[in-house]
Amino acid sequence: MNEIIPNFYGLPGMLVGRVYVIKDADGLTLIDTAVPPAGKRIIKAIQAAGYQASDIKRVMLTHAHPDHFGGLRAVVEATGAEVWASAAEADVLEGRIAVPRANRGELRGINRLLVPPDTRFKPPVKVSRILNDGEVLPVLDGLTVVATPGHAPGHVSFWHPAKKLLITGDVVFHLFGRLTLPLAFFTVDMALDKQQIRKLANLGAEVVCFGHGNPIMTDATAQLKAFADRVGA
């Protein structure tokens, strides 16, 4: 595990999508689980760091897209961990609806052809805790839920005011050293997503971690605000 700040780590070796680990007195919390093959990789990485699979007590999902819930079933089966997600994303994880898709008619060029087919999370999992906007969670000494819909209807980010740590999920990507918007063909409402970029930029984060791309460890707020300006948020 790669330490980002004390008791907060990134897991190396994931194929697509970032997985983060929080260490607390009662065990470990995962944020997201990458793509389907990542489930076993996550368990091996945890064990390589000196923990048991049973030390994983909960998995918190930023949103229910395949590159974030892909390893969830394998992790839950191996650990018995609880699943925490927003109400809208719980509808996907518990099998009531398919993954919401972008409106093909609102997309341009090749993005119209890349909208994924109807996708359901199978078999469904039980969501033990619904995450609500502004809720302070009993992990990392008080991680706060921030509702950031747009990329997905129930997308949430996580913010720690005292530690100035922000986990954005897929509100914004950080690839090849630059900030970018999430993939248009997988984003339900891009205009709303852009609003969330401004919302997150105004939090004043010093460390920002993404669902895709390396963390920003310096000048994070300045970079987020400059990007929000660029995309017209």
Coordinates of C-alpha atoms in Angstrom, one line a residue:
M1 CA 0.0 0.0 0.0
N2 CA 1.3 3.5 -0.9
E3 CA 0.8 6.0 1.9
I4 CA -0.8 9.3 0.7
I5 CA -1.3 10.8 4.2
P6 CA -1.2 9.0 7.6
N7 CA -3.7 6.1 7.7
F8 CA -4.8 6.7 4.0
Y9 CA -3.3 4.7 1.2
G10 CA -3.6 3.9 -2.5
L11 CA -3.5 0.3 -3.6
P12 CA -1.0 -0.4 -6.5
G13 CA -1.5 -2.7 -9.4
M14 CA -5.2 -2.0 -10.2
L15 CA -5.9 -2.3 -13.9
V16 CA -8.4 0.5 -14.3
G17 CA -9.8 2.7 -11.5
R18 CA -8.2 3.7 -8.2
V19 CA -8.7 1.9 -4.9
Y20 CA -8.0 3.7 -1.6
V21 CA -7.6 2.2 1.8
I22 CA -8.4 3.8 5.2
K23 CA -6.8 2.4 8.3
D24 CA -8.8 2.8 11.6
A25 CA -8.6 1.1 15.0
D26 CA -11.5 -1.3 14.0
G27 CA -10.0 -2.3 10.7
L28 CA -9.8 -1.2 7.0
T29 CA -12.2 0.7 4.8
L30 CA -11.9 0.5 1.0
I31 CA -13.0 3.3 -1.3
D32 CA -14.1 1.7 -4.7
T33 CA -13.0 -1.6 -6.1
A34 CA -11.9 -0.9 -9.7
V35 CA -12.8 -3.3 -12.5
P36 CA -13.9 -7.0 -12.1
P37 CA -10.5 -8.6 -12.1
A38 CA -9.4 -6.3 -9.3
G39 CA -11.2 -8.2 -6.5
K40 CA -8.5 -10.8 -6.1
R41 CA -5.8 -8.2 -6.6
I42 CA -7.2 -6.1 -3.8
I43 CA -7.2 -9.0 -1.4
K44 CA -3.6 -10.0 -2.3
A45 CA -2.4 -6.4 -1.9
I46 CA -4.0 -6.1 1.5
Q47 CA -2.4 -9.4 2.6
A48 CA 1.0 -8.3 1.2
A49 CA 0.7 -5.2 3.5
G50 CA 0.4 -7.5 6.5
Y51 CA -3.4 -7.6 6.9
Q52 CA -6.0 -10.4 6.7
A53 CA -8.9 -10.2 4.3
S54 CA -11.2 -10.1 7.3
D55 CA -9.6 -6.8 8.3
I56 CA -11.6 -5.1 5.6
K57 CA -14.7 -4.0 7.4
R58 CA -16.5 -1.9 4.8
V59 CA -16.4 -0.8 1.2
M60 CA -17.6 2.8 0.3
L61 CA -18.5 3.4 -3.3
T62 CA -18.2 6.8 -4.9
H63 CA -20.6 5.5 -7.6
A64 CA -21.9 2.4 -9.2
H65 CA -20.0 2.1 -12.5
P66 CA -18.3 -1.1 -13.6
D67 CA -14.8 0.4 -13.1
H68 CA -15.6 1.2 -9.5
F69 CA -17.8 -1.7 -8.4
G70 CA -16.1 -4.4 -10.5
G71 CA -14.2 -6.0 -7.7
L72 CA -17.0 -5.5 -5.1
R73 CA -18.5 -9.0 -5.2
A74 CA -15.2 -10.7 -4.8
V75 CA -14.2 -8.5 -1.9
V76 CA -17.5 -8.9 -0.1
E77 CA -17.4 -12.7 -0.5
A78 CA -13.8 -12.8 0.8
T79 CA -14.2 -10.5 3.7
G80 CA -17.9 -10.1 4.7
A81 CA -17.4 -6.4 4.5
E82 CA -20.4 -4.0 4.6
V83 CA -21.2 -1.9 1.5
W84 CA -21.9 1.8 1.8
A85 CA -23.3 3.9 -1.0
S86 CA -25.7 6.7 -1.8
A87 CA -29.4 5.8 -2.2
A88 CA -29.3 6.3 -6.0
E89 CA -26.2 4.1 -6.4
A90 CA -27.7 1.5 -4.0
D91 CA -30.5 1.1 -6.6
V92 CA -27.9 -0.2 -9.0
L93 CA -25.9 -2.3 -6.5
E94 CA -29.1 -4.0 -5.2
G95 CA -30.3 -4.8 -8.7
R96 CA -33.4 -2.6 -8.9
I97 CA -32.1 -0.6 -12.0
A98 CA -29.4 -0.8 -14.6
V99 CA -26.5 1.6 -14.6
P100 CA -27.9 4.9 -15.8
R101 CA -26.4 5.9 -19.1
A102 CA -25.7 9.1 -21.0
N103 CA -28.3 10.4 -23.4
R104 CA -26.9 9.5 -26.8
G105 CA -28.9 12.3 -28.4
E106 CA -27.0 14.9 -26.4
L107 CA -23.5 13.5 -27.4
R108 CA -21.4 14.4 -30.4
G109 CA -19.1 12.5 -32.7
I110 CA -17.7 9.2 -31.6
N111 CA -19.2 9.6 -28.1
R112 CA -22.6 8.7 -29.5
L113 CA -21.2 5.3 -30.5
L114 CA -19.5 4.6 -27.2
V115 CA -22.5 4.7 -24.9
P116 CA -22.4 1.4 -23.1
P117 CA -25.2 -1.2 -23.4
D118 CA -27.6 -1.8 -20.6
T119 CA -25.5 -3.0 -17.7
R120 CA -26.6 -4.5 -14.4
F121 CA -24.6 -5.4 -11.3
K122 CA -25.0 -9.2 -11.0
P123 CA -25.5 -10.7 -8.6
P124 CA -26.7 -7.8 -6.5
V125 CA -25.2 -7.0 -3.1
K126 CA -26.9 -5.6 0.0
V127 CA -26.1 -2.0 0.8
S128 CA -25.7 -1.8 4.6
R129 CA -25.5 2.0 4.9
I130 CA -26.9 4.8 2.8
L131 CA -24.5 7.7 2.4
N132 CA -26.1 11.2 2.7
D133 CA -24.8 14.6 1.8
G134 CA -23.0 16.2 4.7
E135 CA -22.8 13.0 6.8
V136 CA -19.7 12.7 8.9
L137 CA -18.6 9.1 8.8
P138 CA -16.8 7.1 11.6
V139 CA -13.7 6.5 9.4
L140 CA -10.5 8.4 9.3
D141 CA -11.6 10.5 12.3
G142 CA -14.5 12.1 10.5
L143 CA -14.6 11.7 6.7
T144 CA -17.5 13.8 5.3
V145 CA -19.8 12.7 2.4
V146 CA -20.2 15.3 -0.3
A147 CA -23.0 14.8 -2.9
T148 CA -21.6 15.3 -6.3
P149 CA -24.1 14.1 -8.9
G150 CA -23.5 14.5 -12.6
H151 CA -21.2 11.7 -13.7
A152 CA -23.6 9.4 -12.0
P153 CA -27.0 10.3 -10.4
G154 CA -25.9 9.4 -6.9
H155 CA -22.2 10.1 -7.2
V156 CA -20.5 11.1 -3.9
S157 CA -17.1 12.4 -3.1
F158 CA -15.4 12.4 0.3
W159 CA -13.8 15.3 2.2
H160 CA -11.8 15.6 5.4
P161 CA -11.8 19.3 6.4
A162 CA -9.1 18.9 9.1
K163 CA -6.8 16.9 6.9
K164 CA -7.6 18.9 3.8
L165 CA -8.0 15.6 1.9
L166 CA -10.5 15.3 -1.0
I167 CA -11.4 12.1 -2.8
T168 CA -13.3 13.1 -6.0
G169 CA -14.3 9.8 -7.5
D170 CA -15.0 10.5 -11.2
V171 CA -16.1 14.1 -10.9
V172 CA -12.8 15.0 -12.5
F173 CA -9.9 12.8 -13.9
H174 CA -6.2 13.5 -13.5
L175 CA -4.5 11.7 -16.4
F176 CA -1.0 12.3 -17.9
G177 CA -0.4 15.2 -15.5
R178 CA -3.5 17.2 -16.5
L179 CA -7.1 17.5 -15.2
T180 CA -9.8 16.4 -17.6
L181 CA -13.6 16.0 -17.6
P182 CA -14.9 12.4 -17.1
L183 CA -15.7 10.4 -20.2
A184 CA -18.7 12.0 -21.9
F185 CA -20.3 8.7 -23.0
F186 CA -20.4 7.5 -19.4
T187 CA -21.5 10.7 -17.8
V188 CA -25.3 11.1 -17.3
D189 CA -25.2 15.0 -16.9
M190 CA -22.0 16.7 -17.9
A191 CA -23.3 20.2 -17.1
L192 CA -24.2 19.1 -13.6
D193 CA -20.8 17.4 -13.2
K194 CA -19.1 20.7 -14.1
Q195 CA -20.9 22.4 -11.3
Q196 CA -19.5 19.8 -8.9
I197 CA -16.0 20.6 -10.0
R198 CA -16.5 24.2 -8.8
K199 CA -18.1 22.9 -5.6
L200 CA -15.1 20.7 -4.9
A201 CA -12.6 23.4 -5.8
N202 CA -14.2 25.7 -3.2
L203 CA -13.5 23.3 -0.4
G204 CA -9.8 24.3 -0.1
A205 CA -8.2 20.8 -0.4
E206 CA -4.5 20.4 -0.2
V207 CA -4.4 16.8 -1.3
V208 CA -6.8 15.5 -4.0
C209 CA -7.2 11.9 -5.0
F210 CA -9.1 10.8 -8.1
G211 CA -10.9 7.7 -9.4
H212 CA -8.5 7.8 -12.4
G213 CA -5.0 9.3 -12.2
N214 CA -2.4 10.1 -9.6
P215 CA -3.2 12.3 -6.6
I216 CA -2.3 15.9 -6.5
M217 CA -0.2 16.7 -3.5
T218 CA 0.7 20.4 -4.0
D219 CA -1.3 23.4 -5.2
A220 CA -4.4 21.2 -5.4
T221 CA -7.0 23.9 -4.9
A222 CA -5.4 26.3 -7.3
Q223 CA -5.4 23.5 -10.0
L224 CA -9.0 22.6 -9.4
K225 CA -10.1 26.2 -9.5
A226 CA -8.2 26.9 -12.7
F227 CA -9.7 23.8 -14.3
A228 CA -13.2 24.8 -13.2
D229 CA -12.6 28.2 -14.9
R230 CA -11.5 26.4 -18.1
V231 CA -14.5 24.2 -18.4
G232 CA -16.9 27.0 -17.5
A233 CA -18.1 25.6 -14.2

